[in-house]
Coordinates of C-alpha atoms and ligand atoms in Angstrom, one line a residue:
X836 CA -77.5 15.4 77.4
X837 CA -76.2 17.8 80.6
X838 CA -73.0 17.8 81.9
X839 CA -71.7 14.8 84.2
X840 CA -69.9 17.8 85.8
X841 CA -73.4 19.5 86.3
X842 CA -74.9 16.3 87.9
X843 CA -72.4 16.2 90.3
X844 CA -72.4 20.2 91.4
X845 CA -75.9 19.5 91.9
X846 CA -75.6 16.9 94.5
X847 CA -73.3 19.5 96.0
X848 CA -75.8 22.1 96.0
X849 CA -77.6 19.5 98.1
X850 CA -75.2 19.0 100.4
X851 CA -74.7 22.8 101.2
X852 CA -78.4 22.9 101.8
X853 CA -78.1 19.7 104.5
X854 CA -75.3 22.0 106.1
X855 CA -77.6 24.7 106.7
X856 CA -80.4 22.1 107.7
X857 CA -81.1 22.8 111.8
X858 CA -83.8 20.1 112.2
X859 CA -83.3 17.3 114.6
X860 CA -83.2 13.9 113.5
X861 CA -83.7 11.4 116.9
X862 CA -80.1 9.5 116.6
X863 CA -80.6 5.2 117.0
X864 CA -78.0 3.3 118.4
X865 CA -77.8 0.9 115.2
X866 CA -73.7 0.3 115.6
X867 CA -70.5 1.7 115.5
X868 CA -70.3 5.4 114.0
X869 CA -74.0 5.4 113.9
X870 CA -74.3 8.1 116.9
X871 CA -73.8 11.9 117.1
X872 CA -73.4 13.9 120.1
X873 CA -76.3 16.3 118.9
X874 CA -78.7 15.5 116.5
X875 CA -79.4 18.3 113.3
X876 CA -79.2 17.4 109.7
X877 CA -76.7 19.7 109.2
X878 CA -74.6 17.7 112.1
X879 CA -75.2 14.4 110.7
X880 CA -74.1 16.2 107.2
X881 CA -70.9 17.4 108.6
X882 CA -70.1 14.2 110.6
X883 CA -71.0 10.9 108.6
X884 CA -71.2 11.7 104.8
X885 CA -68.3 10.6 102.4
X886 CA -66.3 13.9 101.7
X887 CA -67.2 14.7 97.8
X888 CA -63.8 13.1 96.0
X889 CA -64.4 9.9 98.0
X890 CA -68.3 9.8 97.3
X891 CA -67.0 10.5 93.2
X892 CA -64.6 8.0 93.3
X893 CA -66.9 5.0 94.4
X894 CA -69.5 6.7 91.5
X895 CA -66.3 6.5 89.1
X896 CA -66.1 3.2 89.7
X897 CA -69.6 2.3 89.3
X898 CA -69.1 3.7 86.0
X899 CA -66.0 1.9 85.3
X900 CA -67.2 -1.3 85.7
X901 CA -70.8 -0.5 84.0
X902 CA -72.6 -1.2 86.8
X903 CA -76.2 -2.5 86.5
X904 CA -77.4 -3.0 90.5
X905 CA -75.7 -1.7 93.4
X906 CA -75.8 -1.8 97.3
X907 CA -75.4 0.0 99.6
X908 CA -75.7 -0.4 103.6
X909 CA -76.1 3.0 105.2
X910 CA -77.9 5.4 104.0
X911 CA -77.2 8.0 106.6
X912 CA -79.0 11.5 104.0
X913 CA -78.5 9.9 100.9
X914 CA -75.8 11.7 99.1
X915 CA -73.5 8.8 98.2
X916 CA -76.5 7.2 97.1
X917 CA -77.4 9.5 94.7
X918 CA -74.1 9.7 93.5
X919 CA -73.8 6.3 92.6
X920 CA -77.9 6.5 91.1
X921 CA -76.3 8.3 88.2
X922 CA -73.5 6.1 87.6
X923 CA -76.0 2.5 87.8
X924 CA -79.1 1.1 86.4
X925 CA -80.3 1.1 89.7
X926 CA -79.4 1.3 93.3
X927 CA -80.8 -0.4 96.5
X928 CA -80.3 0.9 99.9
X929 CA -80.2 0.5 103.8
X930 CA -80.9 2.3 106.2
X931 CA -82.0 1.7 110.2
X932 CA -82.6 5.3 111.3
X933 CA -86.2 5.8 109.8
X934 CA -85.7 9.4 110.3
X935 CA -82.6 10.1 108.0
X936 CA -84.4 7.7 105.5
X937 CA -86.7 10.1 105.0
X938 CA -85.0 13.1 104.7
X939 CA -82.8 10.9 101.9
X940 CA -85.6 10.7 100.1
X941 CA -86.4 14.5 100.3
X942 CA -82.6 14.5 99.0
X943 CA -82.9 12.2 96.1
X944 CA -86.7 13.9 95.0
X945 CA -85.1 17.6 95.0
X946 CA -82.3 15.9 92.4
X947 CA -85.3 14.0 89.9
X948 CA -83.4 10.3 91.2
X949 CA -85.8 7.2 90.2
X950 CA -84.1 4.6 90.7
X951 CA -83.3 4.2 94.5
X952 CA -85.0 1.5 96.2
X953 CA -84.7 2.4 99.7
X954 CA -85.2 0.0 103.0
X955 CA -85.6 0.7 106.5
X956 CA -84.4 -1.6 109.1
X957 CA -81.4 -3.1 110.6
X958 CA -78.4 -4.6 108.5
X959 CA -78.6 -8.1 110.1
X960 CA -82.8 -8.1 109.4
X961 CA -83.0 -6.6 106.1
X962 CA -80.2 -8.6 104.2
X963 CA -81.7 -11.5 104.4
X964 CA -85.3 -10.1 102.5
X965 CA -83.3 -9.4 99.7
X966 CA -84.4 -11.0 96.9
X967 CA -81.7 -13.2 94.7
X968 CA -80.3 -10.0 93.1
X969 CA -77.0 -10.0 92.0
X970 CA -74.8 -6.5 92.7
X971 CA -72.3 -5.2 90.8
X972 CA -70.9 -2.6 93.8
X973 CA -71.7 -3.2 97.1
X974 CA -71.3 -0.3 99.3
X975 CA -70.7 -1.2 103.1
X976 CA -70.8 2.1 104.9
X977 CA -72.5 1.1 108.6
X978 CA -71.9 -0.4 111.5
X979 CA -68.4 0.1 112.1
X980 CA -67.4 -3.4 113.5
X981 CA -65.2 -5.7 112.2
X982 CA -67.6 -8.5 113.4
X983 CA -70.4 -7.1 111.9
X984 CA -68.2 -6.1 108.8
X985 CA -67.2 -10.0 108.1
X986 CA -70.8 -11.0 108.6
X987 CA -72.1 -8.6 106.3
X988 CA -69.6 -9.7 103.3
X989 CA -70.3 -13.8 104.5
X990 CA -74.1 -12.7 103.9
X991 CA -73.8 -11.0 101.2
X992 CA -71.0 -13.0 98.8
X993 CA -73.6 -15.3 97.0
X994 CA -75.1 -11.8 95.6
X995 CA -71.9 -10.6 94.7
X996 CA -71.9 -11.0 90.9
X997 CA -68.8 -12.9 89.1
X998 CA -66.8 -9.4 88.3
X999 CA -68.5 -7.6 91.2
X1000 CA -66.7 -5.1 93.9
X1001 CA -67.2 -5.1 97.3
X1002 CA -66.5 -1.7 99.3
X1003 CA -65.7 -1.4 102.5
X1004 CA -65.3 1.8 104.5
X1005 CA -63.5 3.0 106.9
X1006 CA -61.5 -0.3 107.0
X1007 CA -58.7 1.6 109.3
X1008 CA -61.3 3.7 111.7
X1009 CA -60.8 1.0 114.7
X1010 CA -58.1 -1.8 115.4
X1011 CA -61.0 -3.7 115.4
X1012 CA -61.6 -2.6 111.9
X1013 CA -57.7 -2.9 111.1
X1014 CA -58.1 -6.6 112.1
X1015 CA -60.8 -7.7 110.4
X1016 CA -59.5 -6.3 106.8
X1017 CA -56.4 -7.7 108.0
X1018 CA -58.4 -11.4 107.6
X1019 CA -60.6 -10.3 105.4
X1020 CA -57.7 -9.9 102.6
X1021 CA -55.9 -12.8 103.5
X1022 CA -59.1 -15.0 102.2
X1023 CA -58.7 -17.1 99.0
X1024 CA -62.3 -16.0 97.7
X1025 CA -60.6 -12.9 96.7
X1026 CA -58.6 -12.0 93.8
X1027 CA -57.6 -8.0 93.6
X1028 CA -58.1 -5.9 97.1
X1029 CA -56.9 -2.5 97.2
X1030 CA -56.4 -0.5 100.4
X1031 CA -57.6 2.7 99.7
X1032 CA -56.8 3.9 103.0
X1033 CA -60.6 5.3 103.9
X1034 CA -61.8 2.3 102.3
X1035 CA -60.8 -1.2 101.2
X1036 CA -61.7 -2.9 97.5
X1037 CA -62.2 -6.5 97.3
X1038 CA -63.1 -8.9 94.2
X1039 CA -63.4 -12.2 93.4
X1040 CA -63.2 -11.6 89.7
X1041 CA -61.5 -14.7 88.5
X1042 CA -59.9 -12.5 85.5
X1043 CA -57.7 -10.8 88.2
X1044 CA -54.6 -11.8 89.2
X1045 CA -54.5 -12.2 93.0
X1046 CA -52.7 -8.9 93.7
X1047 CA -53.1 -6.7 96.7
X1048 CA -52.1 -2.8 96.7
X1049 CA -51.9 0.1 98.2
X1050 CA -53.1 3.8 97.0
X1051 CA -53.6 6.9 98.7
X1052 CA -55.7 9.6 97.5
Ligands
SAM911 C1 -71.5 6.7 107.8 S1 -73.2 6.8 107.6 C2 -73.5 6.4 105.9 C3 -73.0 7.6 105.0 C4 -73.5 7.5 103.6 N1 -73.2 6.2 103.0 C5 -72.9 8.5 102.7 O1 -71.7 8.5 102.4 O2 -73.6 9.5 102.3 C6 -73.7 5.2 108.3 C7 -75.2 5.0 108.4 O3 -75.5 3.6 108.7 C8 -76.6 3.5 109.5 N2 -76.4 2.3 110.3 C9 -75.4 2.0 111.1 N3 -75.5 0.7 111.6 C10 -76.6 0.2 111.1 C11 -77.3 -1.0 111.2 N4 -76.8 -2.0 111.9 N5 -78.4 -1.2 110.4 C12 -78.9 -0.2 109.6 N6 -78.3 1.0 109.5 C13 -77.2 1.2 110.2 C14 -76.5 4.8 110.4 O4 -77.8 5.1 110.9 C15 -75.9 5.8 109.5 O5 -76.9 6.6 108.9

Protein backbone atom coordinates (compact mmCIF):
# COMPACT_ATOMS: atom_id res chain seq x y z
CA UNK A 1 0.00 0.00 0.00
CA UNK A 2 1.91 3.63 -0.89
CA UNK A 3 2.34 6.25 1.38
CA UNK A 4 -0.69 8.64 2.39
CA UNK A 5 2.31 11.08 2.45
CA UNK A 6 3.05 10.05 -1.30
CA UNK A 7 -0.63 10.56 -2.37
CA UNK A 8 -0.65 13.86 -1.12
CA UNK A 9 2.99 15.11 -2.74
CA UNK A 10 1.44 13.91 -5.78
CA UNK A 11 -1.50 16.14 -5.80
CA UNK A 12 1.22 18.77 -5.24
CA UNK A 13 3.15 17.88 -8.09
CA UNK A 14 -0.17 18.70 -9.82
CA UNK A 15 -0.53 21.82 -8.49
CA UNK A 16 3.03 22.95 -9.51
CA UNK A 17 2.17 21.83 -12.95
CA UNK A 18 -1.28 24.16 -12.88
CA UNK A 19 1.16 27.01 -11.74
CA UNK A 20 3.10 26.75 -14.83
CA UNK A 21 -0.16 26.16 -16.95
CA UNK A 22 -0.47 29.57 -19.45
CA UNK A 23 -3.73 28.46 -21.14
CA UNK A 24 -6.75 30.63 -20.86
CA UNK A 25 -9.78 29.43 -19.37
CA UNK A 26 -12.92 32.01 -20.48
CA UNK A 27 -13.90 33.21 -16.71
CA UNK A 28 -18.13 33.05 -16.14
CA UNK A 29 -19.68 35.33 -13.89
CA UNK A 30 -21.32 32.42 -11.72
CA UNK A 31 -21.07 34.52 -8.19
CA UNK A 32 -19.03 36.00 -5.79
CA UNK A 33 -15.12 34.98 -6.05
CA UNK A 34 -15.90 33.24 -9.14
CA UNK A 35 -13.99 35.98 -11.46
CA UNK A 36 -10.34 36.70 -12.20
CA UNK A 37 -8.85 39.72 -13.70
CA UNK A 38 -6.94 37.52 -16.31
CA UNK A 39 -7.82 34.23 -17.19
CA UNK A 40 -4.64 31.32 -17.28
CA UNK A 41 -4.77 28.12 -15.36
CA UNK A 42 -1.91 28.96 -13.58
CA UNK A 43 -3.97 32.40 -12.45
CA UNK A 44 -6.93 30.63 -11.45
CA UNK A 45 -4.35 28.12 -9.60
CA UNK A 46 -2.73 30.90 -7.72
CA UNK A 47 -6.02 32.82 -6.93
CA UNK A 48 -9.02 30.30 -5.95
CA UNK A 49 -7.52 26.96 -4.76
CA UNK A 50 -7.42 26.06 -0.97
CA UNK A 51 -3.70 26.50 0.09
CA UNK A 52 -2.43 22.72 0.74
CA UNK A 53 -2.85 22.53 4.82
CA UNK A 54 -6.36 23.80 4.43
CA UNK A 55 -7.18 21.41 1.37
CA UNK A 56 -5.48 18.37 3.98
CA UNK A 57 -7.32 19.34 6.74
CA UNK A 58 -10.92 19.07 5.07
CA UNK A 59 -9.35 15.42 3.62
CA UNK A 60 -8.35 14.75 7.40
CA UNK A 61 -11.58 15.16 8.27
CA UNK A 62 -13.13 13.14 5.61
CA UNK A 63 -11.08 10.47 7.07
CA UNK A 64 -11.96 11.15 10.57
CA UNK A 65 -15.36 10.70 10.27
CA UNK A 66 -15.08 7.68 7.60
CA UNK A 67 -16.65 9.25 5.02
CA UNK A 68 -18.61 7.28 2.43
CA UNK A 69 -20.10 10.22 -0.11
CA UNK A 70 -19.11 13.71 -0.15
CA UNK A 71 -20.03 17.13 -1.90
CA UNK A 72 -18.58 19.50 -3.00
CA UNK A 73 -19.82 22.91 -4.83
CA UNK A 74 -16.98 24.39 -6.74
CA UNK A 75 -14.89 22.69 -8.44
CA UNK A 76 -12.71 25.50 -9.71
CA UNK A 77 -9.25 22.69 -11.23
CA UNK A 78 -10.06 20.01 -9.03
CA UNK A 79 -7.42 19.79 -6.39
CA UNK A 80 -9.48 19.81 -3.23
CA UNK A 81 -11.48 17.34 -4.96
CA UNK A 82 -8.95 14.95 -5.33
CA UNK A 83 -7.88 15.44 -2.05
CA UNK A 84 -10.86 14.48 -0.55
CA UNK A 85 -11.34 11.31 -3.48
CA UNK A 86 -8.63 9.56 -1.42
CA UNK A 87 -10.01 10.15 1.92
CA UNK A 88 -14.09 8.89 0.73
CA UNK A 89 -15.82 6.19 -1.10
CA UNK A 90 -16.69 8.59 -3.48
CA UNK A 91 -17.00 12.15 -4.20
CA UNK A 92 -19.58 14.27 -6.21
CA UNK A 93 -18.90 17.62 -7.55
CA UNK A 94 -19.96 21.09 -8.98
CA UNK A 95 -18.89 23.09 -11.08
CA UNK A 96 -20.47 26.10 -13.59
CA UNK A 97 -17.42 27.13 -15.50
CA UNK A 98 -17.39 24.17 -18.13
CA UNK A 99 -13.95 25.16 -18.98
CA UNK A 100 -12.17 24.55 -15.53
CA UNK A 101 -14.35 21.28 -15.35
CA UNK A 102 -12.54 20.01 -17.81
CA UNK A 103 -9.24 20.70 -17.09
CA UNK A 104 -10.29 19.02 -13.45
CA UNK A 105 -10.72 16.20 -15.11
CA UNK A 106 -7.34 16.30 -16.84
CA UNK A 107 -6.24 16.80 -13.09
CA UNK A 108 -7.90 13.94 -11.50
CA UNK A 109 -6.95 11.38 -14.82
CA UNK A 110 -3.03 12.39 -14.41
CA UNK A 111 -3.57 11.16 -10.50
CA UNK A 112 -5.57 7.53 -11.51
CA UNK A 113 -8.86 9.19 -9.33
CA UNK A 114 -12.13 7.04 -10.12
CA UNK A 115 -14.39 7.99 -8.10
CA UNK A 116 -15.34 11.71 -8.86
CA UNK A 117 -18.64 12.23 -10.32
CA UNK A 118 -18.39 15.61 -11.72
CA UNK A 119 -21.40 18.08 -12.87
CA UNK A 120 -21.51 21.07 -14.83
CA UNK A 121 -23.98 23.78 -14.18
CA UNK A 122 -25.02 26.40 -11.81
CA UNK A 123 -25.43 25.73 -7.92
CA UNK A 124 -29.08 26.74 -7.83
CA UNK A 125 -29.87 24.27 -11.13
CA UNK A 126 -27.86 21.34 -10.32
CA UNK A 127 -28.79 20.79 -6.61
CA UNK A 128 -31.89 20.05 -7.15
CA UNK A 129 -30.96 16.81 -9.89
CA UNK A 130 -29.37 15.34 -7.18
CA UNK A 131 -30.58 12.17 -6.50
CA UNK A 132 -31.62 11.24 -2.63
CA UNK A 133 -28.02 10.77 -1.67
CA UNK A 134 -27.08 11.17 1.61
CA UNK A 135 -23.40 13.11 2.23
CA UNK A 136 -21.23 12.68 4.84
CA UNK A 137 -18.97 16.13 4.02
CA UNK A 138 -20.42 18.64 2.16
CA UNK A 139 -17.93 21.09 0.78
CA UNK A 140 -19.45 24.61 -0.01
CA UNK A 141 -16.61 26.41 -1.72
CA UNK A 142 -18.70 28.85 -4.51
CA UNK A 143 -20.53 31.65 -4.74
CA UNK A 144 -19.42 33.76 -2.10
CA UNK A 145 -22.79 35.16 -0.86
CA UNK A 146 -24.29 34.89 2.27
CA UNK A 147 -27.71 34.61 0.54
CA UNK A 148 -26.72 32.16 -1.72
CA UNK A 149 -24.69 30.44 1.17
CA UNK A 150 -28.06 29.93 3.47
CA UNK A 151 -29.85 28.72 0.34
CA UNK A 152 -27.42 26.27 -0.43
CA UNK A 153 -27.32 24.60 3.32
CA UNK A 154 -31.60 25.03 3.34
CA UNK A 155 -31.33 22.93 0.00
CA UNK A 156 -29.08 20.82 0.88
CA UNK A 157 -29.96 19.77 4.83
CA UNK A 158 -32.35 16.80 3.95
CA UNK A 159 -29.07 15.14 2.25
CA UNK A 160 -27.00 15.85 5.10
CA UNK A 161 -26.65 12.45 6.81
CA UNK A 162 -27.41 12.11 10.68
CA UNK A 163 -23.50 12.51 11.78
CA UNK A 164 -22.72 14.55 8.57
CA UNK A 165 -20.48 17.92 8.33
CA UNK A 166 -21.22 20.78 6.53
CA UNK A 167 -18.26 23.10 5.29
CA UNK A 168 -18.38 26.32 4.62
CA UNK A 169 -15.63 28.53 3.20
CA UNK A 170 -14.58 31.57 3.46
CA UNK A 171 -17.29 32.26 6.10
CA UNK A 172 -15.29 35.77 7.02
CA UNK A 173 -14.28 36.87 3.20
CA UNK A 174 -17.44 39.56 3.14
CA UNK A 175 -19.62 41.16 5.99
CA UNK A 176 -22.07 39.76 4.02
CA UNK A 177 -20.48 36.40 4.61
CA UNK A 178 -19.74 37.49 8.44
CA UNK A 179 -23.57 37.90 8.73
CA UNK A 180 -24.82 35.06 7.43
CA UNK A 181 -22.56 32.58 9.57
CA UNK A 182 -23.46 34.92 12.18
CA UNK A 183 -27.37 33.40 11.71
CA UNK A 184 -26.30 30.51 10.39
CA UNK A 185 -24.81 29.27 13.92
CA UNK A 186 -27.34 30.71 15.97
CA UNK A 187 -29.84 27.94 14.35
CA UNK A 188 -31.13 25.14 16.58
CA UNK A 189 -30.60 22.42 13.73
CA UNK A 190 -27.11 22.57 14.66
CA UNK A 191 -25.27 20.89 17.36
CA UNK A 192 -21.19 21.46 17.16
CA UNK A 193 -19.98 24.57 14.71
CA UNK A 194 -16.45 25.45 14.72
CA UNK A 195 -15.04 28.68 13.31
CA UNK A 196 -12.11 27.77 11.68
CA UNK A 197 -11.46 31.14 10.61
CA UNK A 198 -11.09 30.33 6.54
CA UNK A 199 -14.00 28.19 7.03
CA UNK A 200 -16.90 27.37 9.35
CA UNK A 201 -17.93 23.54 10.60
CA UNK A 202 -21.45 22.83 11.21
CA UNK A 203 -23.34 19.46 12.41
CA UNK A 204 -26.46 18.37 13.43
CA UNK A 205 -25.08 15.23 14.95
CA UNK A 206 -27.48 14.66 17.79
CA UNK A 207 -24.45 12.93 19.80
CA UNK A 208 -22.79 16.45 20.12
CA UNK A 209 -23.34 18.71 22.69
CA UNK A 210 -24.38 22.10 21.30
CA UNK A 211 -20.95 23.76 21.59
CA UNK A 212 -19.59 26.43 19.40
CA UNK A 213 -15.59 27.18 19.16
CA UNK A 214 -13.03 28.78 17.92
CA UNK A 215 -9.58 27.49 16.36
CA UNK A 216 -7.04 29.06 14.33
CA UNK A 217 -4.65 27.18 12.22
C1 LIG B 1 -12.95 29.09 -4.88
S1 LIG B 1 -13.22 28.13 -6.32
C2 LIG B 1 -13.25 26.45 -5.71
C3 LIG B 1 -11.89 25.93 -5.31
C4 LIG B 1 -11.84 24.44 -5.08
N1 LIG B 1 -12.87 23.98 -4.17
C5 LIG B 1 -10.49 24.04 -4.48
O1 LIG B 1 -10.23 24.32 -3.30
O2 LIG B 1 -9.66 23.47 -5.21
C6 LIG B 1 -14.96 28.40 -6.59
C7 LIG B 1 -15.51 27.75 -7.86
O3 LIG B 1 -16.92 27.81 -7.78
C8 LIG B 1 -17.44 28.06 -9.08
N2 LIG B 1 -18.74 28.74 -8.87
C9 LIG B 1 -18.95 29.93 -8.26
N3 LIG B 1 -20.26 30.20 -8.22
C10 LIG B 1 -20.89 29.16 -8.82
C11 LIG B 1 -22.25 28.85 -9.07
N4 LIG B 1 -23.23 29.68 -8.69
N5 LIG B 1 -22.55 27.68 -9.69
C12 LIG B 1 -21.55 26.83 -10.08
N6 LIG B 1 -20.23 27.07 -9.87
C13 LIG B 1 -19.91 28.21 -9.25
C14 LIG B 1 -16.40 28.97 -9.75
O4 LIG B 1 -16.45 28.86 -11.16
C15 LIG B 1 -15.10 28.47 -9.14
O5 LIG B 1 -14.47 27.56 -10.00
Amino acid sequence: MRSPFLREATIEEARKELHADRNAIDSLDLGAGSQWPSGTVADIARSALKRPRHAQAIAGLCKHLGTNQALELGTCLGLTTAYISKNASAVTTIEGNPALEKRARLVWKQLNITNITSLTGNFDDVIPTLNSQQYDVIFIDGNHRGAALKRYIDLLFPQLSEYGVIICDDIHWSADMEQAWEELISEQRWTLKVDFYEWGLLTANPRLAPEFHCIRF
